[in-house]
Amino acid sequence: MVEILPLGRFQLHQQRFEFKRLVPAFLSTYYKTLFAVLWIAAFVSVFLWQRNAVGVRFSFFRGAGSGRPMPRLRPFAFNLTDFGGVGDGVTLNTEAFERAVSAISKLGKRGGGQLNVPPGKWLTAPFNLTSHMTLFLAENAEILGIEDEKYWPLMPPLPSYGYGREHMGPRYGSLIHGQKLKDVVITGHNGTINGQGQSWWKKYRQKLLNNTRGPLLQIMWSSNIVITNITFRDSPFWTIHPYDCKNITIRNVTILAPIFEAPNTDGIDPGKYT
Ligand SMILES: *[C@@H]1O[C@H](CO)[C@@H](O)[C@H](O)[C@H]1NC(C)=O
Ligand SMILES: *[C@@H]1O[C@H](CO)[C@@H](O)[C@H](O)[C@H]1NC(C)=O
Ligand SMILES: *[C@@H]1O[C@H](CO)[C@@H](O)[C@H](O)[C@H]1NC(C)=O
Ligand SMILES: *[C@@H]1O[C@H](CO)[C@@H](O)[C@H](O)[C@H]1NC(C)=O
Ligand SMILES: *[C@@H]1O[C@H](CO)[C@@H](O)[C@H](O)[C@H]1NC(C)=O
Ligand SMILES: *[C@@H]1O[C@H](CO)[C@@H](O)[C@H](O)[C@H]1NC(C)=O
Ligand SMILES: *[C@@H]1O[C@H](CO)[C@@H](O)[C@H](O)[C@H]1NC(C)=O
């Protein structure tokens, strides 16, 4: 081994020497230039091809319906777009959600229905859920609560308080709401329910609100509720508020809100007395 190494080096030297001696100097330069040009061309095309491949993969994951397939968890499954939903972050989808919930409310005796929310930003005012319903949020699906409080219905105060907690009289309902329901599942591939609470927190601090802020999800007097595999973000007020419910499971849920200047954005406030 030790002896082969110098021999190898020597042979290499000799070959280079012979090559130089045989080829005229101008030709050698010509081939070197050609080789360099070809090498650069190859490098650039590989780079472009790679960039293209990354772009294709990117749009593959973001493209509606072509991401992770949504499992069927009920005998009947619907797409929010079947009811006129538009996930552009601007169009108001309240009616699409209401029409979907109304369709599912008729399927209770047949095992209920699943509402798939595809990737996109789905702006909405508050809406109610129904019994025997699964709300499934795709990866990169985001339900956005409308910021303008005029769209938020007022509700009687919680019996536990007897008044609106932050203000006398009625309180704002929750973005997603349900009363006297059975068998409701809110789940997905870690899609997000976003309350866009920033404007509420600001108005609260400036004392511009006349009624108590609403939670992100509030389910009252209900049973057999499952909330899993999704993210809740920036609630105007408390995030998840199960009120006087039986058999409620909350598992593998992410709850996000800023540490500062996001007043009362508690994560989960189960209770009959809160
Ligand atoms: C939902 O509808 C949209 C628009 O029609 C479509 O692109 C998407 O694939 C559908 N998704 C599911 C899960 O059916
Ligand atoms: C939602 O449910 C509440 C309580 O049952 C009810 O007062 C309210 O009218 C419902 N809202 C809609 C839009 O159906
Ligand atoms: C929790 O949710 C994430 C995102 O949807 C998922 O990847 C993970 O497998 C889930 N874990 C459990 C224990 O369900
Ligand atoms: C779910 O999404 C949230 C927000 O994007 C993220 O913080 C969290 O880590 C995700 N969870 C999993 C298990 O991927
Ligand atoms: C609160 O009440 C005042 C006085 O009636 C009114 O001018 C204002 O628009 C109300 N604000 C909201 C957010 O409803
Ligand atoms: C609790 O709820 C889960 C999910 O809906 C259901 O499978 C289970 O049977 C319920 N348990 C009881 C004791 O009602
Ligand atoms: C949560 O997500 C994980 C991974 O996708 C899945 O295995 C699990 O069944 C889900 N859990 C529920 C309760 O949906």
Coordinates of C-alpha atoms and ligand atoms in Angstrom, one line a residue:
M1 CA 0.0 0.0 0.0
V2 CA 2.6 2.5 1.0
E3 CA 4.6 1.7 -2.1
I4 CA 1.7 1.9 -4.6
L5 CA 0.9 5.5 -3.7
P6 CA 4.0 7.2 -5.1
L7 CA 3.8 5.0 -8.2
G8 CA 0.2 6.1 -8.8
R9 CA 1.2 9.8 -8.5
F10 CA 4.0 9.2 -10.9
Q11 CA 1.8 7.7 -13.5
L12 CA -0.7 10.5 -13.3
H13 CA 2.1 13.0 -13.9
Q14 CA 3.4 11.1 -16.8
Q15 CA -0.1 11.0 -18.4
R16 CA -0.6 14.7 -18.0
F17 CA 2.8 15.4 -19.4
E18 CA 2.1 13.2 -22.5
F19 CA -1.3 14.8 -23.1
K20 CA 0.1 18.3 -23.1
R21 CA 2.9 17.3 -25.3
L22 CA 0.6 15.7 -27.9
V23 CA -2.1 18.4 -28.1
P24 CA -1.3 21.8 -29.5
A25 CA -1.7 24.6 -26.9
F26 CA -4.6 26.4 -28.6
L27 CA -6.7 23.2 -28.9
S28 CA -6.1 22.4 -25.2
T29 CA -7.5 25.9 -24.3
Y30 CA -10.4 25.3 -26.7
Y31 CA -11.4 22.0 -25.0
K32 CA -11.0 23.5 -21.6
T33 CA -13.4 26.4 -22.4
L34 CA -15.9 24.0 -24.1
F35 CA -15.8 21.8 -21.0
A36 CA -16.3 24.7 -18.7
V37 CA -19.3 26.0 -20.7
L38 CA -20.9 22.5 -20.8
W39 CA -20.3 22.1 -17.1
I40 CA -22.0 25.5 -16.3
A41 CA -24.9 24.6 -18.7
A42 CA -25.4 21.3 -16.9
F43 CA -25.3 23.0 -13.5
V44 CA -27.8 25.6 -14.4
S45 CA -30.3 23.1 -15.9
V46 CA -30.0 20.9 -12.8
F47 CA -30.6 24.0 -10.6
L48 CA -33.7 25.0 -12.7
W49 CA -35.0 21.4 -12.7
Q50 CA -34.7 21.3 -8.9
R51 CA -36.3 24.6 -8.4
N52 CA -39.2 23.5 -10.6
A53 CA -39.6 20.2 -8.7
V54 CA -39.8 22.2 -5.4
G55 CA -42.4 24.5 -6.9
V56 CA -44.5 21.6 -8.1
R57 CA -44.4 19.9 -4.7
F58 CA -45.3 23.2 -3.0
S59 CA -48.4 23.7 -5.2
F60 CA -49.2 20.0 -4.8
F61 CA -49.6 20.5 -1.0
R62 CA -51.4 23.8 -1.2
G63 CA -53.7 22.8 -4.0
A64 CA -57.3 22.3 -2.9
G65 CA -58.2 18.7 -2.5
S66 CA -54.9 17.4 -3.6
G67 CA -53.3 17.4 -0.2
R68 CA -53.7 14.7 2.4
P69 CA -56.9 12.9 1.7
M70 CA -59.6 13.5 4.3
P71 CA -60.8 10.3 5.9
R72 CA -64.5 9.5 5.8
L73 CA -65.8 9.4 9.4
R74 CA -69.5 9.5 8.8
P75 CA -71.8 7.8 6.3
F76 CA -72.3 11.2 4.5
A77 CA -69.5 13.6 3.8
F78 CA -69.7 17.1 2.3
N79 CA -67.2 19.7 1.1
L80 CA -67.8 23.3 2.2
T81 CA -67.5 24.3 -1.4
D82 CA -70.7 22.2 -2.1
F83 CA -72.6 24.9 -0.2
G84 CA -71.0 27.8 -2.0
G85 CA -68.0 28.3 0.3
V86 CA -65.0 30.3 -1.0
G87 CA -61.7 30.0 0.8
D88 CA -60.1 33.2 -0.3
G89 CA -60.0 34.9 3.1
V90 CA -62.3 37.7 2.0
T91 CA -65.7 36.1 1.0
L92 CA -68.0 35.6 3.9
N93 CA -68.9 31.9 4.3
T94 CA -71.5 32.1 7.1
E95 CA -74.3 31.0 4.8
A96 CA -72.2 28.1 3.4
F97 CA -71.6 26.9 6.9
E98 CA -75.3 27.3 7.8
R99 CA -76.5 25.4 4.7
A100 CA -74.0 22.6 5.5
V101 CA -75.1 22.3 9.1
S102 CA -78.8 22.4 8.0
A103 CA -78.1 19.5 5.5
I104 CA -76.3 17.5 8.2
S105 CA -79.1 18.1 10.8
K106 CA -81.4 16.0 8.6
L107 CA -79.0 13.0 8.6
G108 CA -79.0 12.3 12.4
K109 CA -81.0 9.0 12.1
R110 CA -78.7 7.8 9.3
G111 CA -75.4 8.2 11.3
G112 CA -74.9 12.0 10.7
G113 CA -72.7 13.9 8.4
Q114 CA -69.2 15.2 8.0
L115 CA -68.3 18.7 6.8
N116 CA -64.9 18.9 5.2
V117 CA -63.2 22.3 5.2
P118 CA -60.6 22.1 2.4
P119 CA -57.3 24.1 2.4
G120 CA -57.9 27.8 2.3
K121 CA -59.0 30.7 4.5
W122 CA -62.7 30.6 5.2
L123 CA -63.9 33.8 6.7
T124 CA -67.2 33.5 8.6
A125 CA -69.5 35.1 11.2
P126 CA -70.5 32.9 14.1
F127 CA -72.5 29.7 13.3
N128 CA -74.1 26.8 15.1
L129 CA -73.2 23.2 15.0
T130 CA -75.7 20.3 15.0
S131 CA -75.9 16.8 16.5
H132 CA -74.2 13.8 14.9
M133 CA -71.8 16.1 13.0
T134 CA -68.1 15.9 12.3
L135 CA -66.3 19.1 11.4
F136 CA -63.1 18.2 9.6
L137 CA -60.4 20.8 8.9
A138 CA -57.8 19.8 6.3
E139 CA -54.2 20.6 6.7
N140 CA -53.8 24.3 5.8
A141 CA -57.6 24.9 6.3
E142 CA -58.2 27.9 8.4
I143 CA -61.6 29.2 9.6
L144 CA -61.3 32.9 10.3
G145 CA -63.8 34.7 12.6
I146 CA -65.0 38.0 11.2
E147 CA -63.6 40.9 13.2
D148 CA -66.6 43.3 12.9
E149 CA -68.6 42.7 16.1
K150 CA -71.9 43.7 14.3
Y151 CA -71.8 40.1 12.8
W152 CA -71.6 38.5 16.3
P153 CA -75.1 37.7 17.7
L154 CA -75.9 38.7 21.2
M155 CA -77.0 35.9 23.6
P156 CA -78.5 35.9 27.1
P157 CA -75.8 35.9 29.8
L158 CA -74.5 32.6 31.2
P159 CA -76.8 31.3 34.0
S160 CA -73.7 31.0 36.2
Y161 CA -73.0 34.8 36.0
G162 CA -76.5 36.1 35.6
Y163 CA -75.0 39.0 33.8
G164 CA -72.5 39.5 31.0
R165 CA -69.3 39.3 33.1
E166 CA -67.6 42.2 31.4
H167 CA -70.8 44.2 31.0
M168 CA -74.3 44.0 32.2
G169 CA -76.9 42.5 29.9
P170 CA -76.4 40.2 26.9
R171 CA -73.0 38.8 25.8
Y172 CA -71.6 38.0 22.4
G173 CA -72.0 34.3 21.3
S174 CA -69.0 32.2 20.3
L175 CA -67.6 31.9 16.8
I176 CA -68.6 28.2 16.7
H177 CA -71.5 27.5 19.0
G178 CA -73.8 24.6 20.0
Q179 CA -76.6 24.0 22.5
K180 CA -78.3 20.8 23.6
L181 CA -76.3 18.7 21.1
K182 CA -75.2 15.0 21.1
D183 CA -72.3 13.3 19.3
V184 CA -70.3 16.2 17.8
V185 CA -66.7 15.8 16.6
I186 CA -64.3 18.7 15.7
T187 CA -61.1 17.3 14.2
G188 CA -58.8 17.4 11.2
H189 CA -55.3 17.3 10.0
N190 CA -54.3 20.1 12.3
G191 CA -56.3 22.8 10.5
T192 CA -56.9 26.0 12.4
I193 CA -59.9 27.9 13.9
N194 CA -58.6 31.5 14.1
G195 CA -60.7 34.0 16.1
Q196 CA -58.6 37.0 14.8
G197 CA -58.9 38.3 18.4
Q198 CA -56.4 41.2 17.9
S199 CA -59.2 43.7 17.1
W200 CA -61.3 42.5 20.1
W201 CA -58.4 42.8 22.5
K202 CA -57.8 46.3 21.3
K203 CA -61.4 47.4 21.5
Y204 CA -61.7 45.8 25.0
R205 CA -58.6 47.8 26.2
Q206 CA -60.0 51.0 24.7
K207 CA -63.4 50.3 26.4
L208 CA -65.2 50.4 23.0
L209 CA -67.3 47.3 23.6
N210 CA -70.7 47.4 25.2
N211 CA -71.0 43.6 25.7
T212 CA -68.9 40.7 27.0
R213 CA -66.6 39.2 24.3
G214 CA -67.4 35.8 22.9
P215 CA -65.4 32.6 23.1
L216 CA -64.0 30.8 20.1
L217 CA -65.9 27.5 20.7
Q218 CA -68.8 27.2 23.1
I219 CA -70.8 24.1 23.6
M220 CA -73.6 24.1 26.2
W221 CA -75.8 21.4 27.7
S222 CA -74.4 18.8 25.3
S223 CA -72.9 15.3 25.5
N224 CA -70.5 13.0 23.7
I225 CA -68.3 15.7 22.3
V226 CA -64.8 15.0 20.8
I227 CA -62.3 17.8 20.0
T228 CA -59.0 16.5 18.6
N229 CA -56.1 17.1 16.2
I230 CA -56.7 20.8 15.5
T231 CA -55.4 24.2 16.4
F232 CA -57.3 27.1 18.0
R233 CA -55.7 30.5 17.6
D234 CA -56.3 34.1 18.9
S235 CA -59.7 33.8 20.5
P236 CA -61.5 37.1 21.3
F237 CA -62.0 35.8 24.8
W238 CA -61.8 32.3 26.4
T239 CA -60.9 29.7 23.7
I240 CA -62.8 26.5 24.4
H241 CA -65.8 26.8 26.7
P242 CA -67.8 23.6 27.3
Y243 CA -70.7 24.6 29.6
D244 CA -72.6 22.0 31.6
C245 CA -71.6 19.2 29.2
K246 CA -71.3 15.5 29.7
N247 CA -68.6 13.2 28.3
I248 CA -66.4 15.6 26.4
T249 CA -63.0 14.6 25.2
I250 CA -60.3 17.2 24.2
R251 CA -57.1 15.6 23.0
N252 CA -54.0 16.6 20.9
V253 CA -55.2 20.2 20.5
T254 CA -53.0 23.2 20.1
I255 CA -54.2 26.5 21.6
L256 CA -52.3 29.7 20.6
A257 CA -52.5 33.3 21.7
P258 CA -49.9 36.0 22.4
I259 CA -48.6 36.1 26.0
F260 CA -49.1 39.8 26.3
E261 CA -52.1 42.0 25.4
A262 CA -54.5 39.1 24.7
P263 CA -56.8 39.5 27.8
N264 CA -58.8 36.5 29.0
T265 CA -57.7 34.1 26.2
D266 CA -57.8 31.1 28.5
G267 CA -57.3 27.8 26.8
I268 CA -60.0 25.5 28.1
D269 CA -62.6 26.6 30.6
P270 CA -64.9 23.7 31.3
G271 CA -67.7 24.4 33.7
K272 CA -71.1 24.9 35.0
Y273 CA -70.1 27.7 37.3
T274 CA -67.8 29.6 35.0
Ligands
LIG1 C1 -63.7 20.4 -2.4 O1 -64.2 21.1 -3.5 C2 -63.1 21.8 -4.1 C3 -63.7 22.7 -5.2 O2 -64.6 22.0 -5.9 C4 -62.2 20.7 -4.8 O3 -61.1 21.3 -5.4 C5 -61.7 19.8 -3.6 O4 -61.0 18.7 -4.2 C6 -62.8 19.2 -2.8 N1 -62.3 18.6 -1.7 C7 -62.8 17.4 -1.2 C8 -62.1 16.9 0.0 O5 -63.7 16.9 -1.7
LIG2 C1 -77.8 29.2 17.3 O1 -78.2 28.6 18.4 C2 -78.7 29.5 19.4 C3 -79.1 28.6 20.6 O2 -79.8 27.5 20.3 C4 -79.9 30.2 18.9 O3 -80.4 31.1 19.8 C5 -79.5 30.9 17.6 O4 -80.7 31.5 17.0 C6 -78.9 30.0 16.6 N1 -78.4 30.8 15.5 C7 -78.7 30.4 14.2 C8 -78.1 31.3 13.2 O5 -79.3 29.4 13.9
LIG3 C1 -51.7 14.9 16.9 O1 -52.0 15.7 15.8 C2 -51.0 15.8 14.9 C3 -51.3 16.8 13.8 O2 -52.6 16.5 13.2 C4 -50.7 14.4 14.3 O3 -49.7 14.4 13.4 C5 -50.4 13.5 15.5 O4 -50.2 12.1 15.0 C6 -51.5 13.5 16.5 N1 -51.1 12.7 17.7 C7 -52.0 11.9 18.3 C8 -51.4 11.2 19.5 O5 -53.1 11.8 17.9
LIG4 C1 -50.4 22.1 14.6 O1 -50.4 23.4 14.0 C2 -49.9 24.4 15.0 C3 -50.1 25.8 14.4 O2 -49.6 25.8 13.1 C4 -48.5 24.1 15.4 O3 -48.0 25.0 16.3 C5 -48.4 22.7 16.0 O4 -47.1 22.4 16.3 C6 -49.0 21.7 15.0 N1 -49.1 20.4 15.7 C7 -48.5 19.3 15.2 C8 -48.6 18.1 16.0 O5 -48.0 19.3 14.1
LIG5 C1 -71.6 51.1 22.4 O1 -72.7 52.0 22.7 C2 -72.5 53.3 22.2 C3 -73.5 54.2 22.9 O2 -74.8 53.7 22.6 C4 -72.5 53.3 20.7 O3 -72.3 54.6 20.2 C5 -71.4 52.4 20.2 O4 -71.5 52.2 18.8 C6 -71.6 51.0 20.8 N1 -70.4 50.2 20.5 C7 -70.6 48.9 20.0 C8 -69.3 48.2 19.6 O5 -71.6 48.4 19.9
LIG6 C1 -68.6 9.4 25.2 O1 -68.5 9.9 23.9 C2 -67.9 9.1 23.0 C3 -67.7 9.8 21.7 O2 -68.9 10.3 21.2 C4 -68.7 7.8 22.8 O3 -68.0 6.9 21.9 C5 -68.9 7.1 24.1 O4 -69.7 6.0 24.0 C6 -69.5 8.1 25.1 N1 -69.5 7.4 26.4 C7 -70.6 7.4 27.2 C8 -70.5 6.8 28.5 O5 -71.7 7.9 26.8
LIG7 C1 -55.3 12.2 15.3 O1 -54.4 12.2 14.2 C2 -53.6 11.0 14.2 C3 -52.7 11.1 13.0 O2 -53.3 11.5 11.8 C4 -54.6 9.8 14.0 O3 -53.8 8.6 14.0 C5 -55.6 9.8 15.1 O4 -56.5 8.7 14.9 C6 -56.3 11.1 15.2 N1 -57.1 11.1 16.4 C7 -58.4 11.3 16.4 C8 -59.1 11.1 17.8 O5 -59.0 11.7 15.5

